PDB file of C-alpha atoms in Angstrom:
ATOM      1  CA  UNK A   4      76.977 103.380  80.668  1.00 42.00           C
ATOM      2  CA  UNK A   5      76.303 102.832  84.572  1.00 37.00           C
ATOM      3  CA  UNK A   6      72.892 101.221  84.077  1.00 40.00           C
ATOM      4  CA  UNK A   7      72.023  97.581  83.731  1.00 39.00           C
ATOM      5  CA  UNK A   8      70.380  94.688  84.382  1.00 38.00           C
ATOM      6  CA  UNK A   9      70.979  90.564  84.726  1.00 36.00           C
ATOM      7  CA  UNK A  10      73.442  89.502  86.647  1.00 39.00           C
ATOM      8  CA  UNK A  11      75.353  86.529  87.323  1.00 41.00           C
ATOM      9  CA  UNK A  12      77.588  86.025  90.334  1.00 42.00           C
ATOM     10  CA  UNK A  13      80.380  83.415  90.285  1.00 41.00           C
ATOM     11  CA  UNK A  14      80.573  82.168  93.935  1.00 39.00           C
ATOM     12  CA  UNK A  15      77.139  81.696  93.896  1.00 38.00           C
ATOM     13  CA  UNK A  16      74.891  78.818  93.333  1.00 36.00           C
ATOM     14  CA  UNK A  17      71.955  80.509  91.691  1.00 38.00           C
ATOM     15  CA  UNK A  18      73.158  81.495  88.545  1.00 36.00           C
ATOM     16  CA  UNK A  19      69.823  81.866  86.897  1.00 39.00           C
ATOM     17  CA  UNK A  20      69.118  84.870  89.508  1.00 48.00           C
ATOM     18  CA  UNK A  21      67.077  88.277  88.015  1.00 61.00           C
ATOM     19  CA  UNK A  22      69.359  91.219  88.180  1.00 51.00           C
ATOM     20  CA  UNK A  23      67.575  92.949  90.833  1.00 46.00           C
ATOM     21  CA  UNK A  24      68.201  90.087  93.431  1.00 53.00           C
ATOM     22  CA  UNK A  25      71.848  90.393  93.103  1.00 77.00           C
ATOM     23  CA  UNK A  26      74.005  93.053  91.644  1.00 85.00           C
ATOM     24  CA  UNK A  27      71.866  96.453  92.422  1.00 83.00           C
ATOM     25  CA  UNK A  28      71.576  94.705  95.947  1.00 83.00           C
ATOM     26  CA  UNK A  29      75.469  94.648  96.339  1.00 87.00           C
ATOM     27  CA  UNK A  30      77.622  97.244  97.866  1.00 89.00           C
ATOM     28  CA  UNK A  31      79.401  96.802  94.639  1.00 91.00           C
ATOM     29  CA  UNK A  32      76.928  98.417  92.725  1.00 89.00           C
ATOM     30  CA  UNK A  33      77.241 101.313  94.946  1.00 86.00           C
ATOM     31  CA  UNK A  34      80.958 101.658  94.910  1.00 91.00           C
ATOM     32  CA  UNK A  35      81.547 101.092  91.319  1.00 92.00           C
ATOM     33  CA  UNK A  36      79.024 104.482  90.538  1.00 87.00           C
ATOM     34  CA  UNK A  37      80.070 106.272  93.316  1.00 82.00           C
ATOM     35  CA  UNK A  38      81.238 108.987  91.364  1.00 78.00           C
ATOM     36  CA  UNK A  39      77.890 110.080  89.259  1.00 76.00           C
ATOM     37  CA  UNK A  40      77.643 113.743  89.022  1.00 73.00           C
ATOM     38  CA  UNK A  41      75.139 115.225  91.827  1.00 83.00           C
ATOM     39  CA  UNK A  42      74.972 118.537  90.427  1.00 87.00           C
ATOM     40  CA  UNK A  43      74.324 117.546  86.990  1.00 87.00           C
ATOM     41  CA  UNK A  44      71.279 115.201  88.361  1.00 89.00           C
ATOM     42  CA  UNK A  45      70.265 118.988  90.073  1.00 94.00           C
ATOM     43  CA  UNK A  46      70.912 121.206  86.975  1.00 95.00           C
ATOM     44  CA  UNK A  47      68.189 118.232  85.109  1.00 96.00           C
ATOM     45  CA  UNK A  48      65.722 118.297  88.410  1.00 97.00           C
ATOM     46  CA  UNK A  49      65.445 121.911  88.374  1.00 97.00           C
ATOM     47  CA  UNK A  50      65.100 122.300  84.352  1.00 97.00           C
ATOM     48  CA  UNK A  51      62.565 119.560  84.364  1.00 97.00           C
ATOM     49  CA  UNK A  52      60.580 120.760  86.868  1.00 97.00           C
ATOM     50  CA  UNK A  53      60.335 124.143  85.583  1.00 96.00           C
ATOM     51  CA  UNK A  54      59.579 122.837  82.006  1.00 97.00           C
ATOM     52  CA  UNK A  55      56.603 121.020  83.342  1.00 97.00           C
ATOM     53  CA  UNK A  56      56.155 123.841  85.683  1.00 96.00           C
ATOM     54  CA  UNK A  57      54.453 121.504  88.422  1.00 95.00           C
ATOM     55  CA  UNK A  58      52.519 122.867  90.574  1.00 92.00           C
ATOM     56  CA  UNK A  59      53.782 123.895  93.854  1.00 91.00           C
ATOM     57  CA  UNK A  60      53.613 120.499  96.623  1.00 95.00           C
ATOM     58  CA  UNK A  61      52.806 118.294  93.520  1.00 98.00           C
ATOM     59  CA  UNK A  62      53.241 114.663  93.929  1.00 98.00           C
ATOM     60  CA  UNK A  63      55.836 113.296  91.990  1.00 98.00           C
ATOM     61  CA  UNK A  64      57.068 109.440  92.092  1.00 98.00           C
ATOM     62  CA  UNK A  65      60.522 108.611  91.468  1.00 98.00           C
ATOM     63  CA  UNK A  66      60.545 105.061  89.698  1.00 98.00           C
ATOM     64  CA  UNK A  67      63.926 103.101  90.425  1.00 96.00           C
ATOM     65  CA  UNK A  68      65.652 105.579  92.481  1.00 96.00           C
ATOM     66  CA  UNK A  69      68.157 103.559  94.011  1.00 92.00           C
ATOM     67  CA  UNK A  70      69.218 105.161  96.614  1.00 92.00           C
ATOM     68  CA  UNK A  71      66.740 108.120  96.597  1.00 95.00           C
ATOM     69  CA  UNK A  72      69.606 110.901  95.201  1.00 93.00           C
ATOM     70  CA  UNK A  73      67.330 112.468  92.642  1.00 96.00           C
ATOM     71  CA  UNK A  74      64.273 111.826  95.093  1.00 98.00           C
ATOM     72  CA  UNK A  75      65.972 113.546  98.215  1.00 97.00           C
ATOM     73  CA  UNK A  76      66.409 116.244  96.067  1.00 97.00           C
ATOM     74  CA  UNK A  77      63.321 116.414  94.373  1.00 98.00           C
ATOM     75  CA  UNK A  78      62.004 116.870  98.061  1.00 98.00           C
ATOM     76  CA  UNK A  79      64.271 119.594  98.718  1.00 97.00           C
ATOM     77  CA  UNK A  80      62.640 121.720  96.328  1.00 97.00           C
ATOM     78  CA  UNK A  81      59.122 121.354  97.803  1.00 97.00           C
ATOM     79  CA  UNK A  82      57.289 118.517  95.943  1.00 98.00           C
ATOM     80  CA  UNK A  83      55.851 115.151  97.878  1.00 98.00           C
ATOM     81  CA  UNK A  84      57.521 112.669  96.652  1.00 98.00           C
ATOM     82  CA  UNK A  85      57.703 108.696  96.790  1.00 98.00           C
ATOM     83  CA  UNK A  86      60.714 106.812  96.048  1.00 98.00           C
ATOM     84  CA  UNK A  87      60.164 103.434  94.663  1.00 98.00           C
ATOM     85  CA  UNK A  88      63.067 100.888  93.478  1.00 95.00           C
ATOM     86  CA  UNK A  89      63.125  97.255  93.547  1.00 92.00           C
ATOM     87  CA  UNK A  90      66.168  96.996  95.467  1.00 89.00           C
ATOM     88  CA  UNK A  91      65.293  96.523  99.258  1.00 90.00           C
ATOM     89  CA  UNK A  92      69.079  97.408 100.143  1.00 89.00           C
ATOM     90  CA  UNK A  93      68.758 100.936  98.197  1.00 91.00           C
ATOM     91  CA  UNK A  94      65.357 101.263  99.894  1.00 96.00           C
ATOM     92  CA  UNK A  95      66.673 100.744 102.842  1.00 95.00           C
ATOM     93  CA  UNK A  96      69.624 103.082 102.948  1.00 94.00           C
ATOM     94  CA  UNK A  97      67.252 106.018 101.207  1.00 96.00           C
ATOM     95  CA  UNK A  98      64.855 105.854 103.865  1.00 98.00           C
ATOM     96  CA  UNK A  99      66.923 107.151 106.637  1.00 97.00           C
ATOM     97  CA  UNK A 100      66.278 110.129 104.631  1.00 98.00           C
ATOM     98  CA  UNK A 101      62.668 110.155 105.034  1.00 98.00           C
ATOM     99  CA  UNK A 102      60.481 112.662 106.293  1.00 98.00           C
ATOM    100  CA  UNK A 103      56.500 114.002 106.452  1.00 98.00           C
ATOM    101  CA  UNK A 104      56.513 115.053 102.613  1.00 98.00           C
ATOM    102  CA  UNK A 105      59.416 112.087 101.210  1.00 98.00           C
ATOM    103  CA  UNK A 106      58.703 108.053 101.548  1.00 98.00           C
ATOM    104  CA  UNK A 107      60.376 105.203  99.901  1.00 98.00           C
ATOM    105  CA  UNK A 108      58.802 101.953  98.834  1.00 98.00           C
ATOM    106  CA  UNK A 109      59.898  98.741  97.527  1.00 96.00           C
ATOM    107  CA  UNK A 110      58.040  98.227  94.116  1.00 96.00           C
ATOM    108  CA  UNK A 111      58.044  96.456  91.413  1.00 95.00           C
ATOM    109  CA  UNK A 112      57.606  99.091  87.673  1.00 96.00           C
ATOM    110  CA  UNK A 113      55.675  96.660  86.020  1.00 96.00           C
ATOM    111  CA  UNK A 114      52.790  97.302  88.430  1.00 97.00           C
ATOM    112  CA  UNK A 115      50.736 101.073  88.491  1.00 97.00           C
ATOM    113  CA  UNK A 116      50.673 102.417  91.369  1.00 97.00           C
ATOM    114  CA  UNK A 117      46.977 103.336  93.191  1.00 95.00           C
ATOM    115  CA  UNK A 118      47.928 106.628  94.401  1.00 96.00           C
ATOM    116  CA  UNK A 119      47.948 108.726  91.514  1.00 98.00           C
ATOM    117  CA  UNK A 120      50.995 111.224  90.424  1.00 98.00           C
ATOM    118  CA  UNK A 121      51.439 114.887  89.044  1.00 98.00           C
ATOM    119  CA  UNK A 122      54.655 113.749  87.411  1.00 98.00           C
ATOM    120  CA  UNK A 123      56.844 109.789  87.438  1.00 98.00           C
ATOM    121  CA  UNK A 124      60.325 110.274  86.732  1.00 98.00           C
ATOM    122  CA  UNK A 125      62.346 107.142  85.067  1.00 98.00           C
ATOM    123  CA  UNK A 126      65.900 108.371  85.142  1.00 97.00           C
ATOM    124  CA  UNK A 127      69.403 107.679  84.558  1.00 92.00           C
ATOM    125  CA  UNK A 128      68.504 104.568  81.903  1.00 93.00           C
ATOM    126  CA  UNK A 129      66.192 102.543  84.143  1.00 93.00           C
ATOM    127  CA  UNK A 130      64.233 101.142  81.677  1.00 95.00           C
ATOM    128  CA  UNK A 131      65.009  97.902  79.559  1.00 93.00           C
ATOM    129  CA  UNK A 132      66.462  95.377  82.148  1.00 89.00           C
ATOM    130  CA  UNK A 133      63.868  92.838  81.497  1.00 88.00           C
ATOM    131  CA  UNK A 134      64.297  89.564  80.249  1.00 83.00           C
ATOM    132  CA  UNK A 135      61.178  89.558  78.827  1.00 89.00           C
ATOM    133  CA  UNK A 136      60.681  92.307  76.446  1.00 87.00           C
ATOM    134  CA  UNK A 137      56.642  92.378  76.374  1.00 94.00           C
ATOM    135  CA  UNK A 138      57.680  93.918  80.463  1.00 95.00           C
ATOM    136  CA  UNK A 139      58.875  97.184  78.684  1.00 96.00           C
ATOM    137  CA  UNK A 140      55.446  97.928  77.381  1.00 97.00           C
ATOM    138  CA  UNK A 141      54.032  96.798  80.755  1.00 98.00           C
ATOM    139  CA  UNK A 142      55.859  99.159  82.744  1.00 98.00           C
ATOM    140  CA  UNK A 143      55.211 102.208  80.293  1.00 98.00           C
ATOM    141  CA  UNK A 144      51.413 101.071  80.560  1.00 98.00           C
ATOM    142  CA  UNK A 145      51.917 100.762  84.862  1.00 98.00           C
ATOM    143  CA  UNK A 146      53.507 104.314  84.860  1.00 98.00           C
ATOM    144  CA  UNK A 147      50.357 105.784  82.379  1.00 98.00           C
ATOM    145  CA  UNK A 148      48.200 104.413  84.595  1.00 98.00           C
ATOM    146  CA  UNK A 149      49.960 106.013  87.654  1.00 98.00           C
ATOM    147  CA  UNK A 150      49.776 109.320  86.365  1.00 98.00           C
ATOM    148  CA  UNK A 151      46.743 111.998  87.345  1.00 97.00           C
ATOM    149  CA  UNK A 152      44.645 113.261  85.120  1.00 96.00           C
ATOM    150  CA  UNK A 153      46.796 116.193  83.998  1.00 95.00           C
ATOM    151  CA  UNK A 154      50.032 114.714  84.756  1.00 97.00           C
ATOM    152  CA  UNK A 155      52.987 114.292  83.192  1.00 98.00           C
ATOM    153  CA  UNK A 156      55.955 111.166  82.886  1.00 98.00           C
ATOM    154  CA  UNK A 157      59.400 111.400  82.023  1.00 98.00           C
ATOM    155  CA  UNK A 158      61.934 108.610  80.949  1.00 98.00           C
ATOM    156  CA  UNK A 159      65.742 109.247  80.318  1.00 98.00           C
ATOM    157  CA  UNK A 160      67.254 106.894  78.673  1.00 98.00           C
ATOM    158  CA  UNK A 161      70.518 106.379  76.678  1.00 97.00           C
ATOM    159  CA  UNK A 162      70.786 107.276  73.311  1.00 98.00           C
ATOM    160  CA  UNK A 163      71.318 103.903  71.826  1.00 97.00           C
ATOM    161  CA  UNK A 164      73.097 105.479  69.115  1.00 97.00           C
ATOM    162  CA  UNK A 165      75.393 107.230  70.457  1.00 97.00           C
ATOM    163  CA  UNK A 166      76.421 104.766  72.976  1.00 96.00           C
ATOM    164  CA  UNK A 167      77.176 102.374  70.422  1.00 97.00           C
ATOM    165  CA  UNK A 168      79.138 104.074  68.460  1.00 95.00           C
ATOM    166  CA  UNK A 169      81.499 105.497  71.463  1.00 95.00           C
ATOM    167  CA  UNK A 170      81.473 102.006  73.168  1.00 96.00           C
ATOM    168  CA  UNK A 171      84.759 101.427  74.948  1.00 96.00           C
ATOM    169  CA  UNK A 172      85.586  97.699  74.799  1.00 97.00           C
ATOM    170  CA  UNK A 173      87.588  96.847  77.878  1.00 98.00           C
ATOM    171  CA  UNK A 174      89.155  99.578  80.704  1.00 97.00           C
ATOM    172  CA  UNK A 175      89.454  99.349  84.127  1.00 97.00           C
ATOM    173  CA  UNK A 176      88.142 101.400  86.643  1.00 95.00           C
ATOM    174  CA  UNK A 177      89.558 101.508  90.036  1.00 95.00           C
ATOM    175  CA  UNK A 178      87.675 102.787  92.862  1.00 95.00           C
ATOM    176  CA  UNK A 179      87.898 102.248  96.817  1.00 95.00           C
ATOM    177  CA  UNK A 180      91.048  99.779  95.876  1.00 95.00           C
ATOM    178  CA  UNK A 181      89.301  97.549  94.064  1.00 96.00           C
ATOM    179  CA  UNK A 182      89.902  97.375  90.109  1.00 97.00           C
ATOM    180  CA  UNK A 183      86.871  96.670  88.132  1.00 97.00           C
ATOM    181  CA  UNK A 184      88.163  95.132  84.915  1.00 98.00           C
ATOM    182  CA  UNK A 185      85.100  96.431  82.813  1.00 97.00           C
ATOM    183  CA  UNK A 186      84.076  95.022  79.025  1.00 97.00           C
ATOM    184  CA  UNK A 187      81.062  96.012  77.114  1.00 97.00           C
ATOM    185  CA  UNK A 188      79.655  94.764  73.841  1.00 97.00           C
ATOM    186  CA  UNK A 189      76.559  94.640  71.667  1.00 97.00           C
ATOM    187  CA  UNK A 190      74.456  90.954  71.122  1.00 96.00           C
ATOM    188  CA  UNK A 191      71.255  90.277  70.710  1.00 94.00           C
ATOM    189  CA  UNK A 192      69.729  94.007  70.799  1.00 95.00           C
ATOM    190  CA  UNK A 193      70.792  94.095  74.184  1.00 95.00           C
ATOM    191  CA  UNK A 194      74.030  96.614  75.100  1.00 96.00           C
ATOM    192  CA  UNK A 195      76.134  93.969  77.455  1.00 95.00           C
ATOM    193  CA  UNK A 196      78.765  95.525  80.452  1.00 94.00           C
ATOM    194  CA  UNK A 197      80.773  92.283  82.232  1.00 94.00           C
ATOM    195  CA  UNK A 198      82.243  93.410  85.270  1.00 95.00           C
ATOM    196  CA  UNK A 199      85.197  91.218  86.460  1.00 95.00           C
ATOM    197  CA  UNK A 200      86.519  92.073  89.871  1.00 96.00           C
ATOM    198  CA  UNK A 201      88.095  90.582  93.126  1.00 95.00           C
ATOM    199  CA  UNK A 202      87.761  91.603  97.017  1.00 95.00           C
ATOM    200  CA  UNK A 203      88.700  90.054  99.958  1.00 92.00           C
ATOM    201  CA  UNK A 204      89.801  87.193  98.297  1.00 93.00           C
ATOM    202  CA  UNK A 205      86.762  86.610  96.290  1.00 93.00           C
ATOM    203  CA  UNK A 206      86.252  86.883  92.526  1.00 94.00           C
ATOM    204  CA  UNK A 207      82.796  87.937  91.191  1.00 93.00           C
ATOM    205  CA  UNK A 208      81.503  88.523  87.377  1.00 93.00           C
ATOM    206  CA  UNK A 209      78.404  90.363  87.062  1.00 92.00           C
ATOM    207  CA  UNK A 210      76.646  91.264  83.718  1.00 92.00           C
ATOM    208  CA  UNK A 211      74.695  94.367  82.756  1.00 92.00           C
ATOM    209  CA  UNK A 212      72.318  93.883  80.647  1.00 92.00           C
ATOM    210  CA  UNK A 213      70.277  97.124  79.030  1.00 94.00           C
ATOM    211  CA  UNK A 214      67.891  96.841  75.937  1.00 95.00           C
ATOM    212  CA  UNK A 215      69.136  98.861  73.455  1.00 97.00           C
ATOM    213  CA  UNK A 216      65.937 100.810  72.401  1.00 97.00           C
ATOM    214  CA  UNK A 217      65.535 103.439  70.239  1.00 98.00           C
ATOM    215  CA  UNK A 218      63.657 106.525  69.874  1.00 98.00           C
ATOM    216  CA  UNK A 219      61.395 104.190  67.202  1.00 97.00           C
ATOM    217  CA  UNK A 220      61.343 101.363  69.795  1.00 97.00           C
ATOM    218  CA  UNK A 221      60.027 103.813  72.404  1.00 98.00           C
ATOM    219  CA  UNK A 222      57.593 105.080  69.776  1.00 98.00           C
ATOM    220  CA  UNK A 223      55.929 102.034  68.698  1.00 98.00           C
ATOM    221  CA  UNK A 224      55.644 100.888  72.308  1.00 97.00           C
ATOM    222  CA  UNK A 225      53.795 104.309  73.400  1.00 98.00           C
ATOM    223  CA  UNK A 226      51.471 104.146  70.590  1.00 98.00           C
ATOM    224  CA  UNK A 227      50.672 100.522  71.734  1.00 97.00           C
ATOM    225  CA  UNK A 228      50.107 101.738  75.226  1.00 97.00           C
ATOM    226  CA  UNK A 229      47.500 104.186  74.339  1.00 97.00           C
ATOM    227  CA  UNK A 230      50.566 107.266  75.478  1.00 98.00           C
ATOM    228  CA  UNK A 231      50.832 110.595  74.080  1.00 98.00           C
ATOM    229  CA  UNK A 232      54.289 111.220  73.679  1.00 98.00           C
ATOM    230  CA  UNK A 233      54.733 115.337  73.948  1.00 98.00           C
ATOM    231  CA  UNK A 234      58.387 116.367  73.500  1.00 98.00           C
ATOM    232  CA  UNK A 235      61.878 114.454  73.281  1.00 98.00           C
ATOM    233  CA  UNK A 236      65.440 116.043  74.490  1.00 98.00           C
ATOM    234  CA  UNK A 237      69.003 114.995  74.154  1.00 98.00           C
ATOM    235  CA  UNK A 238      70.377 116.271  77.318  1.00 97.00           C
ATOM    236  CA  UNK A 239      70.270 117.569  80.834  1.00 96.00           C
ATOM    237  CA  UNK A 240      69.866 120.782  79.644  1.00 96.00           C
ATOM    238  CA  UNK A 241      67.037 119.681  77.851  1.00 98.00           C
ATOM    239  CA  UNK A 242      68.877 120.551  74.363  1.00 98.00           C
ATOM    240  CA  UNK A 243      67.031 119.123  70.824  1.00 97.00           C
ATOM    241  CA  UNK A 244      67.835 115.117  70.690  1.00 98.00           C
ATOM    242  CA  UNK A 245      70.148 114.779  67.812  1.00 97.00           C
ATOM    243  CA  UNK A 246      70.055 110.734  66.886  1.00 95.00           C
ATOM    244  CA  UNK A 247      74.015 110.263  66.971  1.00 94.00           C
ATOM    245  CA  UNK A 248      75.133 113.193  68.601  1.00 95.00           C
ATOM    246  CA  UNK A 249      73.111 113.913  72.231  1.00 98.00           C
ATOM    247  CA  UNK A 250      74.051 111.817  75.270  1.00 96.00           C
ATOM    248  CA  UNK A 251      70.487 110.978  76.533  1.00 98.00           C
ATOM    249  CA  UNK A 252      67.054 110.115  75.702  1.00 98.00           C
ATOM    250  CA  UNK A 253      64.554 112.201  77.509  1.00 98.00           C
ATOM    251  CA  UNK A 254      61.288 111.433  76.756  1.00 98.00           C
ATOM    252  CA  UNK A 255      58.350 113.181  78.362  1.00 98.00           C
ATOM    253  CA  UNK A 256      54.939 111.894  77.675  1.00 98.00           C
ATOM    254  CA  UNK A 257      50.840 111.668  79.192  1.00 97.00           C
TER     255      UNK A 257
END
C-alpha cells in the first residue's frame, strides 16, 4: 500500500503536524514510490475514459494528483483538465508541465470546487487520511457538488479486504541507497505503514495512516451525501470487484 496519511517526523519539533504538511511534502515521499507503474495508471485512464465515454475536450479534475502523472496524461488524450493536491511541493513540480488546456492548483478536497466538472477522479487510495472521520463524508459531498449536471466521479480505493489479509508485516525496501525499513499493521480501523529510514546522517519515522473503509463504509456515506452510486470494479481493467479477491476499489458514482 503506497498511500497514506499522518505523519510524524523525529527531528522535528512539531510532532502533532497533519500529514499533508510533512511527509507528501518530502522528497522522500517521492523516492520511496518512485517505481509505481505508469502504464498501468494509462491502461486505467484510457478504460475509464472510454467507459464513461466523456465527451471529447470534457473537463475533468484530478483530486490529489501529486505530482500530476495521471493528470499529464489525462491531458494527453485531449480532455481540460485541473490538477489539484494539497501538497504545494507536488504542485509545484507538476506545473512545469502546464499548458493552455492542463493547470494545477493547490486545494484542499474537503472544499467543492466553483467551476464545475464532466468527470473528478480520486485515484490511487486518496481518500481516508483524515483525522477526523466526519471529513470523509465532506469531501464525497465537495466532489458531488463539483460535478456538472451530467457528470460523473470516480474513487479508487484499496480493497480493505484484501489488503488485510496479504499485509506484509515488516520488509525493507531500498531505493536511491537509502533502505526504508517498512512495517504495517491494523489499529483502530485505520491500516498503519511506519517508515523508519536514515539519510545524510539523519533518522526520520513517518506514519501512514489510511482509513480502512469498506465497500459498506463507502455505501452508507454516499447514501448520506445524497450520491448515486452507479457501478463498482475491482481492477484497472475494470474487472467485477470480488470482496477478498480484486486489488482495488473503483467506485464510480453522480
Amino acid at each position: 500500500m503506497s498511500e497514506a496519511q499522518k505523519t510524524t517526523h523525529t527531528n522535528q519539533d512539531q510532532q502533532n503536524e497533519t500529514w499533508f504538511s510533512s511527509w507528501f511534502d518530502t522528497p522522500y515521499y517521492h523516492i520511496l514510490y518512485k517505481e509505481r507503474n505508469d502504464k498501468e495508471a494509462q491502461l486505467f485512464m484510457d478504460n475509464l475514459t472510454h467507459y464513461l465515454n466523456l465527451p471529447e475536450k470534457a473537463k475533468v479534475l484530478d483530486l490529489a494528483c501529486g505530482k500530476g502523472r495521471h493528470a499529464i496524461y489525462l491531458n494527453q488524450l485531449g480532455f481540460d483538465v485541473i490538477g489539484a493536491d494539497l501538497s504545494e511541493n507536488s504542485i509545484a513540480e507538476a506545473s512545469k508541465n502546464s499548458n493552455e488546456s492542463l493547470h494545477f492548483k493547490v486545494h484542499d478536497m474537503r472544499e467543492p470546487f466553483e467551476e464545475k466538472y464532466d468527470a473528478i477522479f480520486n485515484l490511487f487510495t486518496s481518500f481516508g487520511y483524515f483525522e477526523n472521520d466526519d471529513d470523509n463524508l465532506t469531501t464525497l459531498k465537495a466532489i458531488k457538488n463539483s460535478l456538472s449536471d451530467y457528470g460523473f466521479a470516480v474513487i479508487d480505493f484499496m480493497n480493505v479486504n484484501q489488503v488485510i489479509e496479504t499485509l506484509v508485516p515488516e520488509e525493507v525496501k531500498s531505493v536511491d541507497g537509502i533502505d526504508f525499513h517498512l512495517k504495517r499493521y491494523v489499529a483502530d480501523g485505520h491500516i498503519f505503514k511506519e517508515i523508519d529510514f536514515e539519510d545524510k546522517g539523519h533518522k526520520y519515522l513517518f506514519t501512514e495512516k489510511v482509513k480502512a473503509l469498506t465497500l459498506q463504509d463507502f455505501e452508507s456515506m454516499m447514501e448520506e451525501a445524497g450520491i448515486y452510486l452507479l457501478d463498482i470494479f475491482g481492477d484497472y481493467k475494470l474487472k467485477k470487484f470480488h470482496k477478498t479477491e480484486s486489488e482495488r476499489l473503483i467506485l464510480i458514482f453522480k
